[in-house]
Short mmCIF file of C-alpha atoms and ligand atoms in Angstrom, two decimals:
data_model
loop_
_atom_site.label_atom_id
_atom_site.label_comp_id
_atom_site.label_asym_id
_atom_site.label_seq_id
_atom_site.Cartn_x
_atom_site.Cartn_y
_atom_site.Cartn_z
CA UNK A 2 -3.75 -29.13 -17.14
CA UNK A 3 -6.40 -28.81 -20.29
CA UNK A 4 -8.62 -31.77 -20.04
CA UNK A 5 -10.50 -33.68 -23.34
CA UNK A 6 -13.93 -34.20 -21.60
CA UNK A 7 -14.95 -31.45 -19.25
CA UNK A 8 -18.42 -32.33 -17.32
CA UNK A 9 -20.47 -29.98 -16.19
CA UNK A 10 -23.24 -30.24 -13.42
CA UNK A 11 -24.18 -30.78 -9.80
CA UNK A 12 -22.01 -33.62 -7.39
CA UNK A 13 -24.22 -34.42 -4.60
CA UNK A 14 -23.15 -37.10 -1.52
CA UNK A 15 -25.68 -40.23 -1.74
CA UNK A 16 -27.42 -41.92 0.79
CA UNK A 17 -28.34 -45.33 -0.57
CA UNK A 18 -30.32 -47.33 1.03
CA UNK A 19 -30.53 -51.64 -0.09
CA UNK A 20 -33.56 -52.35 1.55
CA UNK A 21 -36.72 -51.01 2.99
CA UNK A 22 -36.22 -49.98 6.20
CA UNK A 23 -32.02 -51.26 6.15
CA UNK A 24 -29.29 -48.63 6.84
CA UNK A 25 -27.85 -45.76 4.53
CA UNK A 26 -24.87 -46.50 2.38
CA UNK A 27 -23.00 -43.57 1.78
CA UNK A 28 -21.42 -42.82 -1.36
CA UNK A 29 -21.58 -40.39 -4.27
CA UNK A 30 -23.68 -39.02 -7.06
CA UNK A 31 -24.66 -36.16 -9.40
CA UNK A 32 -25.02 -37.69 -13.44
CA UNK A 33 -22.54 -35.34 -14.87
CA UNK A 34 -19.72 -36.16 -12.21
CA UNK A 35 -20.48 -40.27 -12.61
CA UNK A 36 -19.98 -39.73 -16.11
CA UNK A 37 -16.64 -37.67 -15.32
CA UNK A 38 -15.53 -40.96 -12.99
CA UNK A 39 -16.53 -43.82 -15.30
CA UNK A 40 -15.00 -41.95 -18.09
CA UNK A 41 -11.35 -41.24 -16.07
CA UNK A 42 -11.64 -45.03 -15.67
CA UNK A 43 -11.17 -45.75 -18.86
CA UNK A 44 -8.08 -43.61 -18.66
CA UNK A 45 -9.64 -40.00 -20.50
CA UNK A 46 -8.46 -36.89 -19.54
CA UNK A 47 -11.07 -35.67 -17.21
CA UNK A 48 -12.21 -32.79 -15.58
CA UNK A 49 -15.96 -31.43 -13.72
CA UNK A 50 -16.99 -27.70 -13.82
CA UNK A 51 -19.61 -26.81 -11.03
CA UNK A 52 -19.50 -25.53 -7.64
CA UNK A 53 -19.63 -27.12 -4.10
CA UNK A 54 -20.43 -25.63 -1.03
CA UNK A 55 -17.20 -24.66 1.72
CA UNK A 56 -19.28 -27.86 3.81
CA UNK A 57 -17.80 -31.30 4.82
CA UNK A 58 -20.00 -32.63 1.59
CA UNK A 59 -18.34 -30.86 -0.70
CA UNK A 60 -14.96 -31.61 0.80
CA UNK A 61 -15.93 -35.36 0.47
CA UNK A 62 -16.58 -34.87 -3.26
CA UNK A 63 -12.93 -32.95 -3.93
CA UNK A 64 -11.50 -35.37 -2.30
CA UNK A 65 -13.27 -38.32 -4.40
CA UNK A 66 -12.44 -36.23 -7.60
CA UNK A 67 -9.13 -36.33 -6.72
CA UNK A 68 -8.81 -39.86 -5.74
CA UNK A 69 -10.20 -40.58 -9.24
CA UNK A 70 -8.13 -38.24 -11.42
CA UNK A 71 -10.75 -35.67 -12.20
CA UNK A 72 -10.06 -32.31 -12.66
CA UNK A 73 -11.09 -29.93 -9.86
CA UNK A 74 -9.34 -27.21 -11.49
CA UNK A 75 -13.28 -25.26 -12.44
CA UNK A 76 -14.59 -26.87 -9.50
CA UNK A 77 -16.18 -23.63 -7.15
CA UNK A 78 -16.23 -23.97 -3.29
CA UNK A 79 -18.57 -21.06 -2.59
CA UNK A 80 -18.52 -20.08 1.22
CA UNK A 81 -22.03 -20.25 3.15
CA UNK A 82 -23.52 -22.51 0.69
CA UNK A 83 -24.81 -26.20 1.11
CA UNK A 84 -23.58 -28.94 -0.96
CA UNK A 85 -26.40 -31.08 -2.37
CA UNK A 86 -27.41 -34.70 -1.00
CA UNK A 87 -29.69 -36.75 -2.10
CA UNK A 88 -31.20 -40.64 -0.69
CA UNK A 89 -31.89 -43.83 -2.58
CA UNK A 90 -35.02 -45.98 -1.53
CA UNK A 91 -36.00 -48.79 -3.74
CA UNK A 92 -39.10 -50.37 -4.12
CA UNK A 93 -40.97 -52.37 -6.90
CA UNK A 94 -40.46 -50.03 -9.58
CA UNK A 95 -37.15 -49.31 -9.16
CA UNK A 96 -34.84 -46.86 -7.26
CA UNK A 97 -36.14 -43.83 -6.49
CA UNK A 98 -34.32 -40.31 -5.53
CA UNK A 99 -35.48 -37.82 -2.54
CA UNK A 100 -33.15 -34.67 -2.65
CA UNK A 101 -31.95 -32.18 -0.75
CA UNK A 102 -30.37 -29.44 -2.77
CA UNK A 103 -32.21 -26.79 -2.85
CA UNK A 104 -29.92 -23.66 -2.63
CA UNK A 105 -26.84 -25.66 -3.14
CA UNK A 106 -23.80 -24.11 -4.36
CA UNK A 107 -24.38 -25.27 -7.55
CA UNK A 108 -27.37 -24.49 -8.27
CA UNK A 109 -26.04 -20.91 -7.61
CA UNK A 110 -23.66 -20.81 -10.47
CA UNK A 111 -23.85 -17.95 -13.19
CA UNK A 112 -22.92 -18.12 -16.86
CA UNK A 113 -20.07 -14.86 -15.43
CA UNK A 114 -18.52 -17.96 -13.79
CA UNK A 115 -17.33 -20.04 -16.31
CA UNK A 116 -13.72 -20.58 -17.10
CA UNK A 117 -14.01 -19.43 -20.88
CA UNK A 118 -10.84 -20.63 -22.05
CA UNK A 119 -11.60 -24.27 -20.83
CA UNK A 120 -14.47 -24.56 -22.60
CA UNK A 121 -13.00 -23.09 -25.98
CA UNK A 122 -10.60 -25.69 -25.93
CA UNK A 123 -12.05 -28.52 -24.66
CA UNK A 124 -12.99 -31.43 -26.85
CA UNK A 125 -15.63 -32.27 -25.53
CA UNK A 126 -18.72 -31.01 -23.20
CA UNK A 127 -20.75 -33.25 -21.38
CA UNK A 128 -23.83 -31.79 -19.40
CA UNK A 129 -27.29 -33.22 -18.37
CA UNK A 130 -30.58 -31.40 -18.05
CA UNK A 131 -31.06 -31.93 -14.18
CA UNK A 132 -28.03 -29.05 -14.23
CA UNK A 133 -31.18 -27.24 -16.50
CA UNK A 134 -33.44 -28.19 -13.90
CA UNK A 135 -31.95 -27.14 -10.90
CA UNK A 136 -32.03 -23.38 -11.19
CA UNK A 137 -32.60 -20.59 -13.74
CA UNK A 138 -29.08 -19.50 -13.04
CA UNK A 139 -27.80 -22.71 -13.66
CA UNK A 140 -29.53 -23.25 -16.63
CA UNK A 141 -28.14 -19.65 -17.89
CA UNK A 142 -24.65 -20.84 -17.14
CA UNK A 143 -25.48 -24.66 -18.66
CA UNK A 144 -26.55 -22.57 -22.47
CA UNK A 145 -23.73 -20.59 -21.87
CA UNK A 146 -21.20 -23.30 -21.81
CA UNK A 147 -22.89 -24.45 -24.66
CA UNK A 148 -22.70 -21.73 -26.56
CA UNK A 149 -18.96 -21.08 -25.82
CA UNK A 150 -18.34 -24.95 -26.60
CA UNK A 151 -19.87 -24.68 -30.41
CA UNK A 152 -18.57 -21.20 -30.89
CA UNK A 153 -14.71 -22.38 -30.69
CA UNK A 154 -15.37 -25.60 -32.50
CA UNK A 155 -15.91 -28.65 -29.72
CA UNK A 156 -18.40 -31.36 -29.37
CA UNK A 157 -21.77 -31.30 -27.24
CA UNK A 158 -22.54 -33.80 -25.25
CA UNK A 159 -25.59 -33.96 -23.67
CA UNK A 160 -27.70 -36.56 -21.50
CA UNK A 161 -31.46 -35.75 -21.43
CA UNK A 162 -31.61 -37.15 -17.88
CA UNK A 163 -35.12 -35.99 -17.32
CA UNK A 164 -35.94 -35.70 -13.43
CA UNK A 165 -39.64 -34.50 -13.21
CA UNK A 166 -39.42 -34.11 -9.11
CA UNK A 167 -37.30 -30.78 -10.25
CA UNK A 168 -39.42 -29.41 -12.89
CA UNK A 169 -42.60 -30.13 -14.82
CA UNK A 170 -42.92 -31.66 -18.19
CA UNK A 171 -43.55 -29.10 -20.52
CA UNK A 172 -41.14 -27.12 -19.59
CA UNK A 173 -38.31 -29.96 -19.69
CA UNK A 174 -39.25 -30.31 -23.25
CA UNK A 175 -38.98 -26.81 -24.08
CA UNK A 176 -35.37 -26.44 -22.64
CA UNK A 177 -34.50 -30.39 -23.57
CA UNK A 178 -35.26 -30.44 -27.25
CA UNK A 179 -33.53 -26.27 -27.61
CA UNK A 180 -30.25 -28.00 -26.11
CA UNK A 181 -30.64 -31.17 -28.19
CA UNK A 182 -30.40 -29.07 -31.56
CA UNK A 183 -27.18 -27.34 -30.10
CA UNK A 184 -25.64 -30.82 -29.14
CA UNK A 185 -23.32 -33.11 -31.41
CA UNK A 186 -24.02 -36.23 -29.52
CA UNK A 187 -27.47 -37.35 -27.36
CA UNK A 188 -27.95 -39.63 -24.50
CA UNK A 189 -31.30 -40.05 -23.73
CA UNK A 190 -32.89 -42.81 -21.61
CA UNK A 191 -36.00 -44.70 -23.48
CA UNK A 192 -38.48 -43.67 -20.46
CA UNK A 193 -37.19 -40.00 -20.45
CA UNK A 194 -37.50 -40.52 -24.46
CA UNK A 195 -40.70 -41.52 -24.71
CA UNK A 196 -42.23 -38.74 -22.74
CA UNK A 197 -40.46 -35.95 -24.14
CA UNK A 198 -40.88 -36.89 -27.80
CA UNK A 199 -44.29 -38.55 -27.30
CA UNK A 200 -42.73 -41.69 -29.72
CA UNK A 201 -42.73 -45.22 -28.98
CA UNK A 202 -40.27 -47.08 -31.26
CA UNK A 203 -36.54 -46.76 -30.30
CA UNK A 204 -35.84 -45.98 -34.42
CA UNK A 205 -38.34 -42.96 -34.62
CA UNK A 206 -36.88 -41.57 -31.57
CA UNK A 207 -33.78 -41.57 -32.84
CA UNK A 208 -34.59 -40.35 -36.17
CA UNK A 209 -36.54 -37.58 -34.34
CA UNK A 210 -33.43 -36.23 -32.76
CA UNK A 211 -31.01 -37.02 -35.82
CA UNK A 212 -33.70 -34.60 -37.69
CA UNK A 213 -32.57 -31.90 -34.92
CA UNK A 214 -29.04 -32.05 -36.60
CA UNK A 215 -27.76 -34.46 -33.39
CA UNK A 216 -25.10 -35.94 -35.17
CA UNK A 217 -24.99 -39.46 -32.46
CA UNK A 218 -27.89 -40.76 -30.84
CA UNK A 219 -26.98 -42.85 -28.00
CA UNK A 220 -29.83 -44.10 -26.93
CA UNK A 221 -30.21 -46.51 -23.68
CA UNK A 222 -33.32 -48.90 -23.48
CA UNK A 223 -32.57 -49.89 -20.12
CA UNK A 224 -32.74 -54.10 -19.98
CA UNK A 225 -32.94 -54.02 -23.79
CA UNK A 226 -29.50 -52.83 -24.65
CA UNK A 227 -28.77 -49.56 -26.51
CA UNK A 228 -29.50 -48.08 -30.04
CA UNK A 229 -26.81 -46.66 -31.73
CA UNK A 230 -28.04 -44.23 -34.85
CA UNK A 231 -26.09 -41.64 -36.49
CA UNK A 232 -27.37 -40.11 -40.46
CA UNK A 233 -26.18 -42.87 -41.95
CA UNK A 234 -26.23 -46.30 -39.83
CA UNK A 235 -27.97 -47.50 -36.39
CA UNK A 236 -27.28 -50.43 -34.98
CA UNK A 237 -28.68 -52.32 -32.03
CA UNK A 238 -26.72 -53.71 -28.82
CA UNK A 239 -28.09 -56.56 -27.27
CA UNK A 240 -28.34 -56.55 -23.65
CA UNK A 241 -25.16 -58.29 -21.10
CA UNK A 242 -26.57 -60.24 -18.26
CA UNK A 243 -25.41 -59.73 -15.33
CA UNK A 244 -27.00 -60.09 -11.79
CA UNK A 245 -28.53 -56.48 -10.96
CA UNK A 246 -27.77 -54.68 -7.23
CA UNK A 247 -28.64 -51.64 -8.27
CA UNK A 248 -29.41 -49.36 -11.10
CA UNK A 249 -28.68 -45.93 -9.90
CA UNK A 250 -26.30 -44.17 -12.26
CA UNK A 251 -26.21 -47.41 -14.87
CA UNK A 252 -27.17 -44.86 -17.77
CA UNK A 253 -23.85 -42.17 -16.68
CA UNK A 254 -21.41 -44.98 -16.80
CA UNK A 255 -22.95 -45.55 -20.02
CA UNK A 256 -22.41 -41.69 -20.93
CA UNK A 257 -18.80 -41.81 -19.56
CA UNK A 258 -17.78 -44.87 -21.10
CA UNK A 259 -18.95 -43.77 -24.61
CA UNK A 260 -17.45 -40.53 -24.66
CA UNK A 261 -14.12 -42.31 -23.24
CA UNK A 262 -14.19 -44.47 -26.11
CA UNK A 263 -15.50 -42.28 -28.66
CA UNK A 264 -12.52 -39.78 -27.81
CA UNK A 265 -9.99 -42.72 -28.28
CA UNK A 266 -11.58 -44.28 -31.43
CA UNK A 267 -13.82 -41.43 -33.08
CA UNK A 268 -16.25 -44.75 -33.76
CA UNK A 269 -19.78 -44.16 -32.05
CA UNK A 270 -20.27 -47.78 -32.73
CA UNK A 271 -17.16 -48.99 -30.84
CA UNK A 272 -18.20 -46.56 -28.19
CA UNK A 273 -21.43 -47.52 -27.60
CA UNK A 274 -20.55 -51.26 -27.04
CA UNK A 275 -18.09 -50.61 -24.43
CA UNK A 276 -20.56 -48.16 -22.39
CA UNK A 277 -22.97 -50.98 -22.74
CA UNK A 278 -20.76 -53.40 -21.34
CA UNK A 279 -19.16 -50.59 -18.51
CA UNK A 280 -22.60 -49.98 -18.10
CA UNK A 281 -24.05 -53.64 -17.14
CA UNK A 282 -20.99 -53.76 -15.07
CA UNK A 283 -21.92 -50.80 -13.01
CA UNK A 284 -25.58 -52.30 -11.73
CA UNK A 285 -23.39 -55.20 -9.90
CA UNK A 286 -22.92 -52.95 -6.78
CA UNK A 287 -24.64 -50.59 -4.85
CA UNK A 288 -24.47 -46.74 -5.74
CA UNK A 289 -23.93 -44.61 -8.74
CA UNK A 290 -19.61 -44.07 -8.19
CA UNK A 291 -18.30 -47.73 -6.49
CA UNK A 292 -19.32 -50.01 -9.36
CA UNK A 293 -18.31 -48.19 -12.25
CA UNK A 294 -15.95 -50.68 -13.93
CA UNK A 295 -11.96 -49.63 -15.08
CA UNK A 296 -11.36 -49.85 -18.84
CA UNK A 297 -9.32 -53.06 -17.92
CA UNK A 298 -12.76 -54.68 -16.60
CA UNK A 299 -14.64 -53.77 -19.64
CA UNK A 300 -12.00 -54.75 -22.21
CA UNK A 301 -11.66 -57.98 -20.18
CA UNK A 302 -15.72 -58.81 -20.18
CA UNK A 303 -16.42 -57.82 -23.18
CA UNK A 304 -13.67 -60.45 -24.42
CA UNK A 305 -15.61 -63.45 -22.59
CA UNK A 306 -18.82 -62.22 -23.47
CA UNK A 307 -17.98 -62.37 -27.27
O1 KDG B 14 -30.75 -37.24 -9.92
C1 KDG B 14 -29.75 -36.53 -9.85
O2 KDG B 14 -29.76 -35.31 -9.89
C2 KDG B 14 -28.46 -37.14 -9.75
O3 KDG B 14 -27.59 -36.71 -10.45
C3 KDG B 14 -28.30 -38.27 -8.79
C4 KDG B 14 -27.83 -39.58 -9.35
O4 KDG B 14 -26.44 -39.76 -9.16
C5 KDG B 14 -28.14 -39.75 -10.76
O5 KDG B 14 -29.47 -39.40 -10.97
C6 KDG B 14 -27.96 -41.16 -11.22
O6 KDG B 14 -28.16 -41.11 -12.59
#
């Protein structure tokens, strides 16, 4: 069945662990396929495009696709390939990530892969750069999908996500700002921001990327809120409070969340507060898939936090 979003990227099984020392939680990850989840909570037509390996992982990850109404349909299981994994260790400056995914299946995917007539009709296309990051071939396949995407008329969506454990700086800009001039609407993080654009001030970075021909900046400034800022209007959101477990994937229930409610209401401003309430919702528990909040949660706090 044709899908409205279509995500593209790498699922990986997390290992999350709450405190130094303290067992592993296991549960689920990969940006692009949190975004996929949050955003089939809020009841959008769904569906991820990558590859998994024929392993128990990946079979965990079909599975959790399935249980959560996302399209598996361009989902790859490539025989005698890993699936990815990756752990969660937090300290004082946050979580941090340690993976394992190095010659996973889908890292391994080619642009001659991709299911062309998907991605000509699909409304939208969300991707991330850590799917840039993780291999030349996959960064072939993520311009690709790109290009295919613009060619037949659909929006780009694309989180900046910038991971410098899988690839240095420079280059991340390079391939970051060529994708942000293809894209419709940007998601960048203030941290990964800041560092690729050299800017301080949430406003200039915006207007930087609005100057690319970006036609929605998104942009999340982590216990600040979110800037909104498209040509003609930005507008701030002020922060939710909420007591934090855990931050991991906080900024792809954001992603998910907005394009959910940008596909229902075509209003970035509408969109962007309910990812910034879906996303203070989703730091309440632990992992980047268990917390993400329903659209019947958001709709529901964002009516007693008016
Ligand atoms: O870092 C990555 O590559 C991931 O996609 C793992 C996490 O789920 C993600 O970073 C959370 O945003």
């Amino acid at each position: 069945m044709p899908v409205d979003l279509l995500c593209l990227g790498e699922a990986m099984v997390e290992f999350n662990q709450r405190e130094a020392g303290g067992p592993y939680v296991q549960g689920f990850g990969g940006d692009t396929s949190n975004a996929a989840i949050c955003a089939a909570r809020q009841g959008t037509a769904s569906g991820y495009l990558s590859a998994v390996g024929d392993d128990a992982f990946g079979a965990m990850l079909l599975g959790l696709w399935e249980s959560e109404g996302v399209s598996v349909e361009h989902v790859g299981r490539y025989a005698g390939t890993p699936t990815g994994i990756y752990f969660v260790t937090h300290g004082p400056a946050g979580h941090e990530f340690t993976y394992r995914r190095a010659g996973s299946a889908a890292s391994l995917m080619r642009p001659a892969d991709l299911p062309v007539e998907a991605l000509r009709t699909v409304k939208i296309l969300h991707l991330s750069a850590i799917s840039q990051a993780i291999s030349s071939a996959a960064c072939d396949t993520a311009f690709e999908a790109v290009r295919l995407v613009r060619e037949a008329g659909g929006l780009v969506s694309y989180d900046t996500n910038l991971r410098l454990s899988l690839w240095p700086l420079e280059r991340a800009r390079a391939v970051i700002h060529a994708t942000a001039g293809l894209s419709d609407i940007l998601l960048p993080g203030l941290d990964d921001a800041r560092q690729l654009t050299g800017l301080d001030e949430p406003r200039e970075i915006a207007d930087f990327y609005l100057a690319m021909g970006v036609k929605v900046v998104a942009l999340t400034l982590g216990a600040e809120g979110a800037l909104i800022a498209t040509p003609d209007r930005a507008e701030i959101l002020l922060p939710h409070k909420v007591d934090l477990v855990d931050a991991t994937g906080a900024g792809d229930a954001f992603d998910g969340a907005f394009l959910a409610e940008f596909l229902e209401t075509g209003d970035p401003f509408r969109a962007g507060r309910h990812a910034n309430a879906a996303a203070a919702l989703s730091v309440r528990g632990l992992g980047a898939v268990a917390p993400q909040p329903t659209r019947a949660q958001v709709e529901a706090f964002l009516r007693t936090s008016a």
